[in-house]
mmCIF file of C-alpha atoms in Angstrom:
data_model
loop_
_atom_site.group_PDB
_atom_site.id
_atom_site.type_symbol
_atom_site.label_atom_id
_atom_site.label_comp_id
_atom_site.label_asym_id
_atom_site.label_seq_id
_atom_site.Cartn_x
_atom_site.Cartn_y
_atom_site.Cartn_z
ATOM 1 C CA SER A 1310 -0.156 -0.228 0.015
ATOM 2 C CA ASN A 1311 1.449 3.477 -0.878
ATOM 3 C CA PRO A 1312 -1.328 6.122 -0.551
ATOM 4 C CA GLU A 1313 0.795 9.243 -0.866
ATOM 5 C CA GLY A 1314 1.869 7.905 -4.059
ATOM 6 C CA ALA A 1315 5.505 8.266 -3.493
ATOM 7 C CA LEU A 1316 7.759 6.364 -5.282
ATOM 8 C CA THR A 1317 10.041 4.254 -3.253
ATOM 9 C CA ILE A 1318 12.857 1.463 -3.886
ATOM 10 C CA ALA A 1319 10.229 -1.197 -2.910
ATOM 11 C CA LEU A 1320 7.665 0.037 -5.724
ATOM 12 C CA LEU A 1321 10.484 -0.041 -8.269
ATOM 13 C CA LEU A 1322 11.314 -3.633 -7.385
ATOM 14 C CA GLN A 1323 7.450 -4.793 -7.258
ATOM 15 C CA GLY A 1324 7.379 -3.132 -10.686
ATOM 16 C CA ALA A 1325 10.236 -4.851 -12.195
ATOM 17 C CA LEU A 1326 9.306 -8.197 -10.970
ATOM 18 C CA LEU A 1327 5.945 -7.794 -12.164
ATOM 19 C CA THR A 1328 7.778 -6.967 -15.775
ATOM 20 C CA PHE A 1329 9.384 -9.959 -15.506
ATOM 21 C CA PHE A 1330 6.817 -12.243 -14.695
ATOM 22 C CA SER A 1331 4.837 -10.645 -17.760
ATOM 23 C CA PHE A 1332 7.368 -11.510 -20.077
ATOM 24 C CA MET A 1333 7.639 -15.122 -18.918
ATOM 25 C CA GLY A 1334 7.294 -17.774 -21.288
ATOM 26 C CA PHE A 1335 9.354 -16.859 -24.216
ATOM 27 C CA GLU A 1336 12.242 -19.048 -23.150
ATOM 28 C CA ASP A 1337 9.605 -22.374 -23.486
ATOM 29 C CA MET A 1338 10.320 -21.759 -27.446
ATOM 30 C CA LEU A 1339 13.465 -23.205 -26.854
ATOM 31 C CA ASN A 1340 12.227 -26.619 -25.871
ATOM 32 C CA VAL A 1341 10.777 -26.888 -29.348
ATOM 33 C CA ALA A 1342 13.801 -25.467 -31.056
ATOM 34 C CA GLU A 1343 14.686 -29.366 -32.288
ATOM 35 C CA GLU A 1344 11.472 -29.089 -34.327
ATOM 36 C CA VAL A 1345 12.756 -25.839 -35.991
ATOM 37 C CA LYS A 1346 14.126 -25.828 -39.273
ATOM 38 C CA ASP A 1347 17.513 -23.713 -38.787
ATOM 39 C CA PRO A 1348 17.044 -23.033 -35.419
ATOM 40 C CA GLU A 1349 20.486 -20.778 -35.084
ATOM 41 C CA ARG A 1350 18.466 -18.540 -37.583
ATOM 42 C CA THR A 1351 14.897 -18.738 -36.749
ATOM 43 C CA MET A 1352 14.890 -18.859 -32.995
ATOM 44 C CA PRO A 1353 16.547 -15.701 -32.513
ATOM 45 C CA ILE A 1354 14.235 -14.082 -35.074
ATOM 46 C CA ALA A 1355 11.037 -15.596 -33.410
ATOM 47 C CA MET A 1356 12.234 -15.077 -29.938
ATOM 48 C CA ILE A 1357 13.039 -11.207 -30.243
ATOM 49 C CA GLY A 1358 10.087 -10.515 -32.781
ATOM 50 C CA ALA A 1359 7.222 -12.436 -30.398
ATOM 51 C CA MET A 1360 8.686 -10.449 -27.523
ATOM 52 C CA LEU A 1361 8.369 -7.081 -29.619
ATOM 53 C CA LEU A 1362 5.098 -7.632 -30.670
ATOM 54 C CA VAL A 1363 3.722 -8.781 -26.982
ATOM 55 C CA SER A 1364 5.739 -5.116 -25.726
ATOM 56 C CA THR A 1365 3.622 -3.173 -28.344
ATOM 57 C CA LEU A 1366 0.576 -5.358 -27.284
ATOM 58 C CA TYR A 1367 1.116 -4.443 -23.485
ATOM 59 C CA ILE A 1368 1.858 -0.569 -24.216
ATOM 60 C CA ALA A 1369 -1.421 -0.412 -26.444
ATOM 61 C CA VAL A 1370 -3.696 -1.889 -23.565
ATOM 62 C CA SER A 1371 -1.673 0.039 -20.890
ATOM 63 C CA ILE A 1372 -2.833 3.307 -22.867
ATOM 64 C CA THR A 1373 -6.327 2.122 -23.543
ATOM 65 C CA ALA A 1374 -6.878 1.261 -20.012
ATOM 66 C CA VAL A 1375 -5.802 4.877 -18.429
ATOM 67 C CA SER A 1376 -7.540 6.439 -21.314
ATOM 68 C CA VAL A 1377 -10.804 4.803 -20.587
ATOM 69 C CA VAL A 1378 -10.546 4.767 -16.336
ATOM 70 C CA PRO A 1379 -8.375 6.994 -14.491
ATOM 71 C CA TRP A 1380 -5.328 5.499 -13.206
ATOM 72 C CA GLN A 1381 -6.053 6.062 -9.812
ATOM 73 C CA GLU A 1382 -9.024 3.966 -10.060
ATOM 74 C CA LEU A 1383 -7.468 1.295 -11.605
ATOM 75 C CA ALA A 1384 -4.797 0.913 -8.963
ATOM 76 C CA THR A 1385 -7.538 0.205 -6.331
ATOM 77 C CA ALA A 1386 -9.831 -1.868 -8.738
ATOM 78 C CA PRO A 1387 -9.836 -5.727 -7.676
ATOM 79 C CA GLY A 1388 -10.200 -6.246 -11.574
ATOM 80 C CA PRO A 1389 -8.443 -3.412 -13.787
ATOM 81 C CA LEU A 1390 -9.078 -5.014 -17.338
ATOM 82 C CA ARG A 1391 -12.608 -5.841 -15.880
ATOM 83 C CA ALA A 1392 -13.400 -2.137 -14.822
ATOM 84 C CA VAL A 1393 -12.147 -0.921 -18.291
ATOM 85 C CA ILE A 1394 -14.601 -3.309 -20.017
ATOM 86 C CA GLU A 1395 -17.594 -2.379 -17.746
ATOM 87 C CA ARG A 1396 -17.034 1.467 -18.352
ATOM 88 C CA ALA A 1397 -15.795 0.939 -22.171
ATOM 89 C CA ALA A 1398 -18.448 -1.642 -23.023
ATOM 90 C CA PRO A 1399 -21.201 -2.679 -20.518
ATOM 91 C CA TRP A 1400 -22.522 -4.804 -22.659
ATOM 92 C CA PHE A 1401 -19.928 -7.686 -22.474
ATOM 93 C CA PRO A 1402 -21.446 -10.525 -20.661
ATOM 94 C CA ALA A 1403 -19.555 -10.931 -17.107
ATOM 95 C CA LEU A 1404 -19.607 -14.793 -18.298
ATOM 96 C CA GLY A 1405 -17.093 -13.737 -21.151
ATOM 97 C CA PHE A 1406 -14.503 -12.926 -18.344
ATOM 98 C CA THR A 1407 -14.853 -16.463 -16.634
ATOM 99 C CA PHE A 1408 -14.246 -18.377 -19.999
ATOM 100 C CA ILE A 1409 -11.005 -15.855 -21.154
ATOM 101 C CA THR A 1410 -9.680 -16.674 -17.641
ATOM 102 C CA ILE A 1411 -10.082 -20.366 -18.082
ATOM 103 C CA ALA A 1412 -8.728 -20.304 -21.192
ATOM 104 C CA ALA A 1413 -5.796 -18.198 -19.973
ATOM 105 C CA VAL A 1414 -5.039 -20.657 -17.275
ATOM 106 C CA ALA A 1415 -5.509 -23.719 -19.129
ATOM 107 C CA ASN A 1416 -2.886 -22.403 -22.124
ATOM 108 C CA THR A 1417 -0.431 -21.335 -19.318
ATOM 109 C CA ALA A 1418 -0.944 -24.916 -17.874
ATOM 110 C CA LEU A 1419 -0.313 -26.556 -21.124
ATOM 111 C CA VAL A 1420 2.753 -24.614 -22.155
ATOM 112 C CA ASN A 1421 4.367 -25.086 -18.961
ATOM 113 C CA THR A 1422 3.390 -28.616 -18.724
ATOM 114 C CA ILE A 1423 5.052 -29.382 -22.424
ATOM 115 C CA MET A 1424 8.107 -27.344 -20.938
ATOM 116 C CA GLY A 1425 8.602 -29.178 -17.833
ATOM 117 C CA THR A 1426 8.368 -32.626 -19.266
ATOM 118 C CA ARG A 1427 10.543 -32.007 -22.299
ATOM 119 C CA MET A 1428 13.257 -30.536 -19.633
ATOM 120 C CA LEU A 1429 12.804 -33.600 -17.453
ATOM 121 C CA TYR A 1430 12.956 -35.560 -20.669
ATOM 122 C CA GLY A 1431 16.082 -33.944 -22.222
ATOM 123 C CA MET A 1432 18.367 -33.887 -18.934
ATOM 124 C CA ALA A 1433 17.348 -37.580 -18.113
ATOM 125 C CA ARG A 1434 18.430 -38.558 -21.916
ATOM 126 C CA GLN A 1435 22.079 -36.697 -20.872
ATOM 127 C CA GLY A 1436 22.437 -38.625 -17.591
ATOM 128 C CA LEU A 1437 21.557 -35.624 -15.495
ATOM 129 C CA LEU A 1438 18.585 -36.707 -13.976
ATOM 130 C CA PRO A 1439 17.311 -40.643 -13.189
ATOM 131 C CA LYS A 1440 17.327 -42.216 -16.896
ATOM 132 C CA VAL A 1441 13.274 -43.423 -15.879
ATOM 133 C CA LEU A 1442 12.396 -39.640 -16.812
ATOM 134 C CA GLY A 1443 13.902 -40.318 -20.170
ATOM 135 C CA LYS A 1444 11.005 -43.334 -21.002
ATOM 136 C CA VAL A 1445 8.728 -42.687 -23.989
ATOM 137 C CA HIS A 1446 5.500 -44.483 -24.047
ATOM 138 C CA PRO A 1447 5.511 -47.034 -27.076
ATOM 139 C CA LEU A 1448 2.531 -45.866 -28.646
ATOM 140 C CA ARG A 1449 1.934 -42.172 -27.848
ATOM 141 C CA ARG A 1450 6.138 -41.361 -28.196
ATOM 142 C CA THR A 1451 5.509 -39.151 -25.252
ATOM 143 C CA PRO A 1452 7.641 -38.911 -22.093
ATOM 144 C CA HIS A 1453 4.844 -40.560 -20.137
ATOM 145 C CA VAL A 1454 6.956 -40.826 -17.212
ATOM 146 C CA ALA A 1455 8.017 -37.615 -16.873
ATOM 147 C CA VAL A 1456 4.328 -36.342 -17.295
ATOM 148 C CA GLY A 1457 3.177 -38.580 -14.549
ATOM 149 C CA VAL A 1458 6.318 -37.196 -12.281
ATOM 150 C CA LEU A 1459 5.804 -33.733 -12.802
ATOM 151 C CA PHE A 1460 2.017 -34.249 -12.235
ATOM 152 C CA VAL A 1461 2.885 -35.693 -8.763
ATOM 153 C CA ILE A 1462 5.212 -32.502 -7.925
ATOM 154 C CA VAL A 1463 2.397 -30.087 -9.375
ATOM 155 C CA ALA A 1464 -0.269 -31.530 -7.109
ATOM 156 C CA ALA A 1465 2.244 -31.648 -3.925
ATOM 157 C CA LEU A 1466 2.790 -27.832 -4.595
ATOM 158 C CA GLN A 1467 -0.696 -27.016 -4.205
ATOM 159 C CA PHE A 1468 -0.707 -28.123 -0.721
ATOM 160 C CA ALA A 1469 2.430 -26.261 0.256
ATOM 161 C CA GLY A 1470 0.953 -22.932 0.200
ATOM 162 C CA ASP A 1471 -1.689 -20.513 -1.132
ATOM 163 C CA VAL A 1472 -1.621 -18.937 -4.662
ATOM 164 C CA THR A 1473 0.444 -15.747 -3.247
ATOM 165 C CA GLN A 1474 3.413 -17.994 -1.949
ATOM 166 C CA LEU A 1475 3.595 -20.482 -4.591
ATOM 167 C CA ALA A 1476 3.695 -17.459 -7.215
ATOM 168 C CA GLY A 1477 6.893 -15.901 -4.876
ATOM 169 C CA ALA A 1478 8.573 -19.247 -5.079
ATOM 170 C CA THR A 1479 8.070 -19.527 -8.457
ATOM 171 C CA VAL A 1480 9.677 -15.975 -8.979
ATOM 172 C CA LEU A 1481 12.547 -16.967 -7.093
ATOM 173 C CA LEU A 1482 13.520 -20.216 -8.645
ATOM 174 C CA LEU A 1483 12.874 -18.611 -11.950
ATOM 175 C CA LEU A 1484 15.243 -15.447 -11.150
ATOM 176 C CA SER A 1485 17.638 -18.115 -9.828
ATOM 177 C CA VAL A 1486 17.514 -20.106 -13.000
ATOM 178 C CA PHE A 1487 18.129 -16.783 -15.240
ATOM 179 C CA VAL A 1488 21.278 -15.887 -12.959
ATOM 180 C CA ILE A 1489 22.654 -19.292 -13.795
ATOM 181 C CA VAL A 1490 22.000 -19.171 -17.605
ATOM 182 C CA ASN A 1491 23.260 -15.356 -17.837
ATOM 183 C CA SER A 1492 26.539 -16.795 -15.516
ATOM 184 C CA ALA A 1493 26.736 -19.825 -17.823
ATOM 185 C CA LEU A 1494 27.041 -17.523 -21.068
ATOM 186 C CA VAL A 1495 29.700 -15.840 -19.579
ATOM 187 C CA ILE A 1496 31.643 -18.732 -19.037
ATOM 188 C CA LEU A 1497 30.937 -19.887 -22.564
ATOM 189 C CA LYS A 1498 31.957 -16.767 -24.172
ATOM 190 C CA ARG A 1499 35.486 -17.043 -22.359
ATOM 191 C CA ARG A 1500 35.792 -20.079 -23.448
ATOM 192 C CA GLU A 1501 38.456 -20.838 -26.332
ATOM 193 C CA GLY A 1502 37.863 -23.391 -29.354
ATOM 194 C CA ASP A 1503 33.771 -22.550 -29.043
ATOM 195 C CA LEU A 1504 32.530 -21.528 -32.540
ATOM 196 C CA PRO A 1505 30.759 -18.419 -32.788
ATOM 197 C CA GLY A 1506 26.945 -18.534 -33.398
ATOM 198 C CA ARG A 1507 24.960 -16.470 -35.675
ATOM 199 C CA PHE A 1508 23.535 -14.297 -33.023
ATOM 200 C CA ASN A 1509 25.857 -13.395 -30.174
ATOM 201 C CA VAL A 1510 25.752 -10.497 -27.322
ATOM 202 C CA PRO A 1511 28.693 -8.561 -26.013
ATOM 203 C CA THR A 1512 29.679 -9.987 -22.660
ATOM 204 C CA ILE A 1513 28.629 -7.071 -20.570
ATOM 205 C CA ILE A 1514 24.885 -8.034 -21.203
ATOM 206 C CA PRO A 1515 25.060 -11.499 -19.232
ATOM 207 C CA VAL A 1516 26.956 -9.652 -16.626
ATOM 208 C CA LEU A 1517 24.407 -6.941 -16.235
ATOM 209 C CA GLY A 1518 21.498 -9.782 -16.452
ATOM 210 C CA SER A 1519 22.986 -11.667 -13.626
ATOM 211 C CA ALA A 1520 23.672 -8.541 -11.460
ATOM 212 C CA ILE A 1521 20.105 -7.661 -12.138
ATOM 213 C CA PHE A 1522 18.395 -10.706 -11.461
ATOM 214 C CA LEU A 1523 19.993 -10.995 -8.021
ATOM 215 C CA VAL A 1524 18.750 -7.346 -6.949
ATOM 216 C CA LEU A 1525 15.278 -8.779 -8.138
ATOM 217 C CA ILE A 1526 15.917 -11.885 -5.901
ATOM 218 C CA LEU A 1527 17.084 -9.900 -2.806
ATOM 219 C CA GLY A 1528 13.854 -7.665 -3.186
ATOM 220 C CA GLN A 1529 11.801 -10.928 -3.440
ATOM 221 C CA VAL A 1530 12.967 -12.403 -0.480
ATOM 222 C CA LEU A 1531 12.861 -8.854 1.517
ATOM 223 C CA GLN A 1532 9.392 -8.232 0.677
ATOM 224 C CA SER A 1533 7.461 -11.826 0.733
ATOM 225 C CA ASP A 1534 7.043 -13.673 4.052
ATOM 226 C CA TRP A 1535 9.476 -16.904 4.809
ATOM 227 C CA ARG A 1536 7.393 -19.424 2.988
ATOM 228 C CA SER A 1537 8.008 -18.472 -0.324
ATOM 229 C CA PRO A 1538 11.959 -18.971 0.118
ATOM 230 C CA ALA A 1539 11.702 -21.781 1.947
ATOM 231 C CA ILE A 1540 9.410 -23.648 -0.944
ATOM 232 C CA ALA A 1541 11.930 -22.490 -3.380
ATOM 233 C CA ALA A 1542 14.613 -23.560 -1.397
ATOM 234 C CA SER A 1543 12.944 -27.061 -0.739
ATOM 235 C CA LEU A 1544 12.619 -27.516 -4.392
ATOM 236 C CA ILE A 1545 16.495 -26.712 -5.333
ATOM 237 C CA VAL A 1546 16.954 -29.236 -2.523
ATOM 238 C CA LEU A 1547 14.873 -31.809 -4.255
ATOM 239 C CA ILE A 1548 16.643 -31.012 -7.607
ATOM 240 C CA LEU A 1549 20.252 -31.600 -6.133
ATOM 241 C CA MET A 1550 19.176 -34.591 -4.732
ATOM 242 C CA ALA A 1551 17.796 -36.064 -7.867
ATOM 243 C CA TYR A 1552 20.896 -34.849 -9.970
ATOM 244 C CA ALA A 1553 23.052 -36.660 -7.164
ATOM 245 C CA THR A 1554 20.962 -39.744 -7.405
ATOM 246 C CA SER A 1555 21.481 -39.830 -11.085
ATOM 247 C CA ARG A 1556 25.079 -39.646 -11.013
ATOM 248 C CA ARG A 1557 25.989 -42.239 -8.734
ATOM 249 C CA GLY A 1558 23.507 -44.467 -10.795
ATOM 250 C CA GLY A 1559 25.728 -43.458 -13.647
#
């Protein structure tokens, strides 16, 4: 709450986290890179193009929203977009929001399920996780064991906390992943003998990325209660245990 409208560090971190979270999902495109022709060329174009299109859409929605409803009302509205629709198109049925919400949640869940199972499958095939996760169903040709394991994990997480705590834990895990990815990119760029790809960035970009994500992690930990970091830490421990088990088995 900030009734005086003062700009604080906490608000800046919250806005940065919200912006970061709103752009989540683009990295899921990499999990289908094996099915793309000439991925070294097409994947960077697809990811950057998609981000530009979505950014334009976000800006257009934001401008439209504050043009229809004053930002002071939007800040206190339980459903900002619904408030805009009620003001601009009162004829739109309330049931329509229900279907839109269900479709959005189902789409996100489906994409994350595909991404998660493909990641478990790929890591198992590379010997980074137990080999059983790399099994493929003889008829459907899908990683059914990975799907089942992911379902059990997601079902268990539903009882680990409420939506706010699970969202906070998810943000911490994702920020940690991005710190690792940016740090790995710095190491790869400094490694000798690697052939340059078609799309390269200066080393300063991943360095700044790691620093920014570390600041966001610190801000998220300070602003959330103990349960979100505890859930994230528990999942990291389970991941490390699974990795250690697979390495011993190999």
